[in-house]
């Protein structure tokens, strides 16, 4: 099996190196277990558009094994992160996109990690397919690629031979999944033990931070947003907010959705959930008191709403993200 790891000019170098190490170690794990396995059973190559070294800093450089023209036949393509600047996540060279499309049409599995998924989407191979990427780039991705069945809450997606993952460490999850899919579940389990990896993560929701759009020109809605933020713990009805800015409730809801992209009640719930997450990360107060602090008298409703927004219970969220030094 020939695996090509495609490095881009603005790639995060650690992404390519982690994929390389994990696939190499998966083979080592098979040999250590006494299985008949040789280094040639899975050949991993780092490739770039022209095969020239790519410098990421004064002390970090990756020297590809080959250009995409020299790579020859491959059995899998992995695209690590394309970087973290939004203005660089588009307009990839046609040559790169054509190479990915040609291999995909031959049935070669293609995997994108974090913002590397943008290259897959721009090539068109994700049209009509499910995909994910780092949650922080979800708004940009959704706007640029409306034909993609986008699921930013997913840690990993697989659809017709195209694999995608969220950001950072999700590349580890995806590589482990690829190893399980193409080298076997036993190899993936051994590797996870060797590297002390937790398996089975499938949801980005606990890590996602809500975005609150204030980049609009509607002064009345900006005033309403500020009012909602100041009254987050109160029993706040939307007709009160509409009165505060001098609008009918119907007109207020319409203008709020037009300006921010979401309904005012959904906006309030997101604000409350973000405040709840911050409190859980910093304080040890009971969940009952927490619910009241963010405006909910019904503890059961708060728990359900929190789980819907984050994918985990308040207690589990605290266990995962509590700042032990605070």
mmCIF file of C-alpha atoms in Angstrom:
data_model
loop_
_atom_site.group_PDB
_atom_site.id
_atom_site.type_symbol
_atom_site.label_atom_id
_atom_site.label_comp_id
_atom_site.label_asym_id
_atom_site.label_seq_id
_atom_site.Cartn_x
_atom_site.Cartn_y
_atom_site.Cartn_z
ATOM 1 C CA UNK A 1 0.000 0.000 0.000
ATOM 2 C CA UNK A 2 1.440 3.369 -1.071
ATOM 3 C CA UNK A 3 0.303 6.304 1.077
ATOM 4 C CA UNK A 4 1.000 9.827 -0.194
ATOM 5 C CA UNK A 5 1.009 12.607 2.412
ATOM 6 C CA UNK A 6 0.540 15.870 0.546
ATOM 7 C CA UNK A 7 2.252 18.870 2.145
ATOM 8 C CA UNK A 8 1.135 22.332 1.162
ATOM 9 C CA UNK A 9 3.044 25.598 1.341
ATOM 10 C CA UNK A 10 1.140 26.693 4.451
ATOM 11 C CA UNK A 11 0.586 23.268 5.993
ATOM 12 C CA UNK A 12 1.081 22.676 9.690
ATOM 13 C CA UNK A 13 4.238 20.487 9.537
ATOM 14 C CA UNK A 14 3.293 18.536 12.648
ATOM 15 C CA UNK A 15 0.219 17.202 10.851
ATOM 16 C CA UNK A 16 2.275 15.526 8.133
ATOM 17 C CA UNK A 17 4.814 14.167 10.618
ATOM 18 C CA UNK A 18 2.160 12.707 12.913
ATOM 19 C CA UNK A 19 0.516 10.832 10.030
ATOM 20 C CA UNK A 20 3.925 9.551 8.941
ATOM 21 C CA UNK A 21 4.853 8.390 12.445
ATOM 22 C CA UNK A 22 1.544 6.689 13.144
ATOM 23 C CA UNK A 23 1.458 4.693 9.909
ATOM 24 C CA UNK A 24 5.097 3.696 10.385
ATOM 25 C CA UNK A 25 4.444 2.676 13.989
ATOM 26 C CA UNK A 26 1.419 0.646 12.970
ATOM 27 C CA UNK A 27 3.764 -1.503 10.897
ATOM 28 C CA UNK A 28 6.178 -1.760 13.807
ATOM 29 C CA UNK A 29 3.335 -2.911 16.036
ATOM 30 C CA UNK A 30 2.541 -5.715 13.579
ATOM 31 C CA UNK A 31 6.174 -6.848 13.486
ATOM 32 C CA UNK A 32 6.470 -6.728 17.276
ATOM 33 C CA UNK A 33 3.408 -8.938 17.505
ATOM 34 C CA UNK A 34 5.157 -11.574 15.414
ATOM 35 C CA UNK A 35 3.100 -11.045 12.280
ATOM 36 C CA UNK A 36 4.580 -11.459 8.818
ATOM 37 C CA UNK A 37 5.060 -7.799 7.969
ATOM 38 C CA UNK A 38 7.773 -5.987 6.033
ATOM 39 C CA UNK A 39 8.586 -2.315 5.547
ATOM 40 C CA UNK A 40 7.431 -2.575 1.950
ATOM 41 C CA UNK A 41 3.924 -3.669 2.917
ATOM 42 C CA UNK A 42 2.968 -0.031 3.510
ATOM 43 C CA UNK A 43 5.119 2.633 1.871
ATOM 44 C CA UNK A 44 4.535 6.180 3.073
ATOM 45 C CA UNK A 45 5.773 9.097 0.995
ATOM 46 C CA UNK A 46 5.608 12.840 1.534
ATOM 47 C CA UNK A 47 4.835 14.661 -1.703
ATOM 48 C CA UNK A 48 4.326 18.264 -2.740
ATOM 49 C CA UNK A 49 3.227 19.999 -5.908
ATOM 50 C CA UNK A 50 6.802 20.364 -7.209
ATOM 51 C CA UNK A 51 8.884 18.137 -4.909
ATOM 52 C CA UNK A 52 10.923 21.062 -3.621
ATOM 53 C CA UNK A 53 11.670 21.491 0.123
ATOM 54 C CA UNK A 54 9.116 23.548 2.025
ATOM 55 C CA UNK A 55 10.398 25.853 4.767
ATOM 56 C CA UNK A 56 8.092 26.663 7.669
ATOM 57 C CA UNK A 57 10.604 28.646 9.754
ATOM 58 C CA UNK A 58 14.336 29.169 10.132
ATOM 59 C CA UNK A 59 14.674 25.758 11.739
ATOM 60 C CA UNK A 60 11.871 23.660 10.214
ATOM 61 C CA UNK A 61 11.909 22.290 6.692
ATOM 62 C CA UNK A 62 10.248 19.300 5.068
ATOM 63 C CA UNK A 63 11.941 17.663 2.108
ATOM 64 C CA UNK A 64 9.336 15.717 0.114
ATOM 65 C CA UNK A 65 10.224 12.392 -1.424
ATOM 66 C CA UNK A 66 8.709 13.443 -4.732
ATOM 67 C CA UNK A 67 6.467 15.814 -6.608
ATOM 68 C CA UNK A 68 2.917 14.767 -7.372
ATOM 69 C CA UNK A 69 4.057 14.070 -10.953
ATOM 70 C CA UNK A 70 6.797 11.755 -9.695
ATOM 71 C CA UNK A 71 4.669 10.044 -7.032
ATOM 72 C CA UNK A 72 3.340 7.455 -9.456
ATOM 73 C CA UNK A 73 0.429 5.234 -8.514
ATOM 74 C CA UNK A 74 -0.804 5.708 -4.950
ATOM 75 C CA UNK A 75 -3.320 3.797 -2.850
ATOM 76 C CA UNK A 76 -4.236 6.614 -0.452
ATOM 77 C CA UNK A 77 -3.817 10.387 -0.244
ATOM 78 C CA UNK A 78 -3.735 12.256 3.065
ATOM 79 C CA UNK A 79 -3.862 16.070 3.127
ATOM 80 C CA UNK A 80 -2.825 17.537 6.517
ATOM 81 C CA UNK A 81 -3.870 20.995 7.666
ATOM 82 C CA UNK A 82 -3.619 23.715 5.040
ATOM 83 C CA UNK A 83 -2.770 26.309 7.696
ATOM 84 C CA UNK A 84 -4.822 28.609 9.855
ATOM 85 C CA UNK A 85 -5.151 31.831 7.844
ATOM 86 C CA UNK A 86 -8.518 32.115 6.166
ATOM 87 C CA UNK A 87 -7.154 34.030 3.159
ATOM 88 C CA UNK A 88 -4.894 31.074 2.307
ATOM 89 C CA UNK A 89 -7.646 28.462 2.364
ATOM 90 C CA UNK A 90 -8.778 28.906 -1.217
ATOM 91 C CA UNK A 91 -7.591 29.206 -4.797
ATOM 92 C CA UNK A 92 -5.334 26.163 -4.710
ATOM 93 C CA UNK A 93 -3.328 25.423 -7.881
ATOM 94 C CA UNK A 94 -5.377 23.643 -10.528
ATOM 95 C CA UNK A 95 -2.636 21.034 -10.800
ATOM 96 C CA UNK A 96 -3.183 19.953 -7.193
ATOM 97 C CA UNK A 97 -6.931 19.735 -7.607
ATOM 98 C CA UNK A 98 -6.655 17.801 -10.846
ATOM 99 C CA UNK A 99 -4.283 15.294 -9.188
ATOM 100 C CA UNK A 100 -6.704 14.726 -6.323
ATOM 101 C CA UNK A 101 -9.713 14.380 -8.635
ATOM 102 C CA UNK A 102 -7.891 11.968 -10.971
ATOM 103 C CA UNK A 103 -6.910 9.705 -8.079
ATOM 104 C CA UNK A 104 -10.338 9.879 -6.485
ATOM 105 C CA UNK A 105 -11.947 8.862 -9.789
ATOM 106 C CA UNK A 106 -9.649 5.814 -9.813
ATOM 107 C CA UNK A 107 -11.053 4.798 -6.427
ATOM 108 C CA UNK A 108 -8.118 6.035 -4.331
ATOM 109 C CA UNK A 109 -9.246 6.991 -0.784
ATOM 110 C CA UNK A 110 -8.588 10.672 -0.038
ATOM 111 C CA UNK A 111 -8.402 12.056 3.520
ATOM 112 C CA UNK A 112 -8.306 15.672 4.655
ATOM 113 C CA UNK A 113 -7.269 16.817 8.121
ATOM 114 C CA UNK A 114 -8.441 20.107 9.628
ATOM 115 C CA UNK A 115 -8.221 22.891 7.004
ATOM 116 C CA UNK A 116 -6.733 20.439 4.509
ATOM 117 C CA UNK A 117 -10.391 19.623 3.869
ATOM 118 C CA UNK A 118 -10.675 22.981 2.056
ATOM 119 C CA UNK A 119 -8.498 21.625 -0.763
ATOM 120 C CA UNK A 120 -10.704 18.539 -1.068
ATOM 121 C CA UNK A 121 -13.819 20.708 -1.203
ATOM 122 C CA UNK A 122 -12.337 23.123 -3.740
ATOM 123 C CA UNK A 123 -11.456 20.187 -5.989
ATOM 124 C CA UNK A 124 -15.159 19.251 -6.048
ATOM 125 C CA UNK A 125 -14.835 15.708 -4.705
ATOM 126 C CA UNK A 126 -16.877 16.641 -1.621
ATOM 127 C CA UNK A 127 -19.911 17.935 -3.512
ATOM 128 C CA UNK A 128 -22.947 16.049 -2.247
ATOM 129 C CA UNK A 129 -20.840 14.251 0.358
ATOM 130 C CA UNK A 130 -20.618 14.583 4.121
ATOM 131 C CA UNK A 131 -17.618 16.483 5.488
ATOM 132 C CA UNK A 132 -16.237 18.230 8.546
ATOM 133 C CA UNK A 133 -13.315 20.518 9.380
ATOM 134 C CA UNK A 134 -12.095 22.466 12.391
ATOM 135 C CA UNK A 135 -15.116 24.056 14.056
ATOM 136 C CA UNK A 136 -13.504 27.524 14.028
ATOM 137 C CA UNK A 137 -13.613 27.550 10.215
ATOM 138 C CA UNK A 138 -17.143 26.196 9.879
ATOM 139 C CA UNK A 139 -18.789 29.486 8.855
ATOM 140 C CA UNK A 140 -16.182 30.121 6.157
ATOM 141 C CA UNK A 141 -16.392 26.553 4.882
ATOM 142 C CA UNK A 142 -20.182 26.513 4.756
ATOM 143 C CA UNK A 143 -20.252 29.795 2.824
ATOM 144 C CA UNK A 144 -17.585 28.731 0.308
ATOM 145 C CA UNK A 145 -18.866 25.211 -0.325
ATOM 146 C CA UNK A 146 -22.682 25.134 -0.141
ATOM 147 C CA UNK A 147 -22.857 21.853 -2.109
ATOM 148 C CA UNK A 148 -21.060 19.933 0.664
ATOM 149 C CA UNK A 149 -23.151 18.141 3.305
ATOM 150 C CA UNK A 150 -21.331 19.886 6.115
ATOM 151 C CA UNK A 151 -21.364 18.493 9.677
ATOM 152 C CA UNK A 152 -18.993 20.629 11.780
ATOM 153 C CA UNK A 153 -19.986 18.821 14.980
ATOM 154 C CA UNK A 154 -18.440 15.594 13.672
ATOM 155 C CA UNK A 155 -14.873 14.670 14.606
ATOM 156 C CA UNK A 156 -14.547 12.371 11.575
ATOM 157 C CA UNK A 157 -16.638 11.835 8.452
ATOM 158 C CA UNK A 158 -16.459 9.132 5.780
ATOM 159 C CA UNK A 159 -18.427 9.277 2.555
ATOM 160 C CA UNK A 160 -17.709 7.340 -0.660
ATOM 161 C CA UNK A 161 -13.981 7.063 -0.120
ATOM 162 C CA UNK A 162 -13.441 10.611 1.168
ATOM 163 C CA UNK A 163 -12.455 11.040 4.820
ATOM 164 C CA UNK A 164 -12.411 14.307 6.768
ATOM 165 C CA UNK A 165 -11.523 15.302 10.316
ATOM 166 C CA UNK A 166 -11.696 18.295 12.607
ATOM 167 C CA UNK A 167 -8.623 20.216 13.693
ATOM 168 C CA UNK A 168 -5.408 19.500 15.522
ATOM 169 C CA UNK A 169 -5.526 16.245 17.419
ATOM 170 C CA UNK A 170 -8.491 15.077 15.325
ATOM 171 C CA UNK A 171 -5.880 14.222 12.695
ATOM 172 C CA UNK A 172 -4.656 11.568 15.116
ATOM 173 C CA UNK A 173 -8.205 10.207 15.378
ATOM 174 C CA UNK A 174 -8.539 10.131 11.606
ATOM 175 C CA UNK A 175 -5.174 8.435 11.062
ATOM 176 C CA UNK A 176 -6.081 5.801 13.629
ATOM 177 C CA UNK A 177 -9.391 5.291 11.836
ATOM 178 C CA UNK A 178 -7.609 4.922 8.489
ATOM 179 C CA UNK A 179 -5.258 2.359 9.997
ATOM 180 C CA UNK A 180 -8.221 0.451 11.394
ATOM 181 C CA UNK A 181 -10.019 0.588 8.045
ATOM 182 C CA UNK A 182 -7.122 -0.431 5.819
ATOM 183 C CA UNK A 183 -4.691 -2.294 8.112
ATOM 184 C CA UNK A 184 -7.115 -3.851 10.557
ATOM 185 C CA UNK A 185 -8.799 -3.216 13.894
ATOM 186 C CA UNK A 186 -6.118 -5.164 15.759
ATOM 187 C CA UNK A 187 -3.347 -2.884 14.456
ATOM 188 C CA UNK A 188 -5.316 0.231 15.394
ATOM 189 C CA UNK A 189 -5.883 -1.107 18.906
ATOM 190 C CA UNK A 190 -2.192 -1.921 19.356
ATOM 191 C CA UNK A 191 -1.155 1.507 18.116
ATOM 192 C CA UNK A 192 -3.600 3.285 20.415
ATOM 193 C CA UNK A 193 -2.041 1.419 23.347
ATOM 194 C CA UNK A 194 1.503 2.219 22.214
ATOM 195 C CA UNK A 195 0.729 5.933 21.887
ATOM 196 C CA UNK A 196 -1.663 6.117 24.868
ATOM 197 C CA UNK A 197 -4.476 7.300 22.621
ATOM 198 C CA UNK A 198 -8.122 7.460 23.574
ATOM 199 C CA UNK A 199 -10.233 5.849 20.880
ATOM 200 C CA UNK A 200 -13.805 6.526 19.921
ATOM 201 C CA UNK A 201 -13.933 10.332 19.918
ATOM 202 C CA UNK A 202 -16.606 11.273 17.412
ATOM 203 C CA UNK A 203 -17.897 14.705 18.399
ATOM 204 C CA UNK A 204 -16.340 18.191 18.209
ATOM 205 C CA UNK A 205 -19.270 19.789 20.015
ATOM 206 C CA UNK A 206 -17.641 19.939 23.482
ATOM 207 C CA UNK A 207 -14.728 21.900 21.989
ATOM 208 C CA UNK A 208 -16.741 24.340 19.918
ATOM 209 C CA UNK A 209 -17.067 27.977 20.911
ATOM 210 C CA UNK A 210 -20.166 29.789 19.754
ATOM 211 C CA UNK A 211 -19.769 32.785 17.482
ATOM 212 C CA UNK A 212 -21.928 35.859 18.024
ATOM 213 C CA UNK A 213 -22.266 37.975 14.928
ATOM 214 C CA UNK A 214 -21.977 41.694 15.599
ATOM 215 C CA UNK A 215 -20.417 42.487 12.261
ATOM 216 C CA UNK A 216 -23.520 44.138 10.862
ATOM 217 C CA UNK A 217 -24.852 47.669 10.516
ATOM 218 C CA UNK A 218 -28.201 47.409 12.308
ATOM 219 C CA UNK A 219 -27.776 49.675 15.329
ATOM 220 C CA UNK A 220 -31.089 48.632 16.871
ATOM 221 C CA UNK A 221 -30.111 44.969 16.791
ATOM 222 C CA UNK A 222 -26.670 45.747 18.237
ATOM 223 C CA UNK A 223 -28.482 47.500 21.072
ATOM 224 C CA UNK A 224 -30.705 44.439 21.515
ATOM 225 C CA UNK A 225 -27.675 42.135 21.593
ATOM 226 C CA UNK A 226 -26.084 44.208 24.330
ATOM 227 C CA UNK A 227 -29.343 44.189 26.296
ATOM 228 C CA UNK A 228 -29.607 40.390 26.024
ATOM 229 C CA UNK A 229 -25.999 39.973 27.172
ATOM 230 C CA UNK A 230 -26.614 42.177 30.210
ATOM 231 C CA UNK A 231 -29.809 40.290 31.139
ATOM 232 C CA UNK A 232 -28.518 36.778 30.515
ATOM 233 C CA UNK A 233 -29.465 35.478 33.991
ATOM 234 C CA UNK A 234 -32.913 37.097 34.010
ATOM 235 C CA UNK A 235 -36.220 35.558 33.019
ATOM 236 C CA UNK A 236 -35.960 37.328 29.696
ATOM 237 C CA UNK A 237 -38.821 37.314 27.195
ATOM 238 C CA UNK A 238 -38.193 38.431 23.632
ATOM 239 C CA UNK A 239 -41.127 40.841 23.688
ATOM 240 C CA UNK A 240 -39.296 42.715 26.476
ATOM 241 C CA UNK A 241 -36.225 42.982 24.264
ATOM 242 C CA UNK A 242 -38.367 44.168 21.349
ATOM 243 C CA UNK A 243 -39.923 46.844 23.587
ATOM 244 C CA UNK A 244 -36.450 47.921 24.714
ATOM 245 C CA UNK A 245 -35.443 48.760 21.146
ATOM 246 C CA UNK A 246 -38.848 50.136 20.153
ATOM 247 C CA UNK A 247 -40.025 47.432 17.754
ATOM 248 C CA UNK A 248 -42.934 45.094 17.426
ATOM 249 C CA UNK A 249 -42.039 41.518 18.335
ATOM 250 C CA UNK A 250 -42.573 40.323 14.766
ATOM 251 C CA UNK A 251 -40.375 43.040 13.257
ATOM 252 C CA UNK A 252 -37.718 42.515 15.932
ATOM 253 C CA UNK A 253 -37.461 38.781 15.221
ATOM 254 C CA UNK A 254 -37.245 39.407 11.492
ATOM 255 C CA UNK A 255 -34.514 42.041 11.785
ATOM 256 C CA UNK A 256 -32.560 40.079 14.397
ATOM 257 C CA UNK A 257 -32.440 37.019 12.141
ATOM 258 C CA UNK A 258 -31.480 39.125 9.134
ATOM 259 C CA UNK A 259 -28.637 40.834 11.034
ATOM 260 C CA UNK A 260 -27.189 37.925 13.039
ATOM 261 C CA UNK A 261 -28.254 34.860 11.083
ATOM 262 C CA UNK A 262 -30.197 33.302 13.956
ATOM 263 C CA UNK A 263 -33.376 33.771 15.974
ATOM 264 C CA UNK A 264 -33.113 35.894 19.149
ATOM 265 C CA UNK A 265 -34.099 33.012 21.455
ATOM 266 C CA UNK A 266 -31.409 30.772 19.919
ATOM 267 C CA UNK A 267 -28.942 33.619 20.385
ATOM 268 C CA UNK A 268 -29.864 33.902 24.072
ATOM 269 C CA UNK A 269 -29.491 30.146 24.564
ATOM 270 C CA UNK A 270 -26.045 30.177 22.969
ATOM 271 C CA UNK A 271 -24.961 33.036 25.236
ATOM 272 C CA UNK A 272 -26.170 31.147 28.274
ATOM 273 C CA UNK A 273 -24.423 27.939 27.232
ATOM 274 C CA UNK A 274 -21.140 29.763 26.654
ATOM 275 C CA UNK A 275 -21.366 31.362 30.084
ATOM 276 C CA UNK A 276 -22.169 27.970 31.622
ATOM 277 C CA UNK A 277 -19.097 26.450 29.950
ATOM 278 C CA UNK A 278 -16.850 29.210 31.312
ATOM 279 C CA UNK A 279 -18.210 28.727 34.841
ATOM 280 C CA UNK A 280 -17.734 24.951 34.626
ATOM 281 C CA UNK A 281 -14.133 25.452 33.524
ATOM 282 C CA UNK A 282 -13.347 27.783 36.433
ATOM 283 C CA UNK A 283 -15.639 27.114 39.402
ATOM 284 C CA UNK A 284 -16.845 24.190 41.494
ATOM 285 C CA UNK A 285 -20.389 25.416 42.118
ATOM 286 C CA UNK A 286 -23.214 22.872 41.971
ATOM 287 C CA UNK A 287 -25.044 22.308 38.700
ATOM 288 C CA UNK A 288 -28.242 23.611 40.346
ATOM 289 C CA UNK A 289 -26.620 26.951 41.170
ATOM 290 C CA UNK A 290 -25.005 27.069 37.746
ATOM 291 C CA UNK A 291 -28.376 26.667 36.027
ATOM 292 C CA UNK A 292 -29.778 29.612 37.999
ATOM 293 C CA UNK A 293 -26.735 31.749 37.209
ATOM 294 C CA UNK A 294 -27.411 31.403 33.498
ATOM 295 C CA UNK A 295 -31.143 31.946 33.695
ATOM 296 C CA UNK A 296 -32.741 28.491 34.114
ATOM 297 C CA UNK A 297 -34.938 27.490 37.043
ATOM 298 C CA UNK A 298 -35.717 24.094 35.509
ATOM 299 C CA UNK A 299 -32.568 22.023 36.093
ATOM 300 C CA UNK A 300 -33.727 19.204 33.823
ATOM 301 C CA UNK A 301 -34.298 21.601 30.926
ATOM 302 C CA UNK A 302 -30.875 23.166 31.468
ATOM 303 C CA UNK A 303 -29.175 19.757 31.390
ATOM 304 C CA UNK A 304 -30.944 18.798 28.151
ATOM 305 C CA UNK A 305 -30.119 22.138 26.513
ATOM 306 C CA UNK A 306 -26.470 21.948 27.587
ATOM 307 C CA UNK A 307 -26.130 18.412 26.211
ATOM 308 C CA UNK A 308 -27.752 19.498 22.948
ATOM 309 C CA UNK A 309 -25.212 22.323 22.517
ATOM 310 C CA UNK A 310 -22.075 20.515 23.677
ATOM 311 C CA UNK A 311 -22.768 16.811 23.242
ATOM 312 C CA UNK A 312 -21.959 16.066 26.894
ATOM 313 C CA UNK A 313 -23.517 16.627 30.311
ATOM 314 C CA UNK A 314 -22.425 19.605 32.479
ATOM 315 C CA UNK A 315 -20.664 17.182 34.836
ATOM 316 C CA UNK A 316 -18.723 15.502 32.016
ATOM 317 C CA UNK A 317 -17.825 18.878 30.531
ATOM 318 C CA UNK A 318 -16.370 19.969 33.862
ATOM 319 C CA UNK A 319 -14.312 16.773 34.135
ATOM 320 C CA UNK A 320 -12.888 17.320 30.686
ATOM 321 C CA UNK A 321 -12.117 21.026 30.766
ATOM 322 C CA UNK A 322 -11.821 22.069 34.414
ATOM 323 C CA UNK A 323 -8.770 24.272 34.918
ATOM 324 C CA UNK A 324 -7.029 22.537 37.808
ATOM 325 C CA UNK A 325 -4.773 25.549 38.430
ATOM 326 C CA UNK A 326 -7.603 28.014 38.974
#
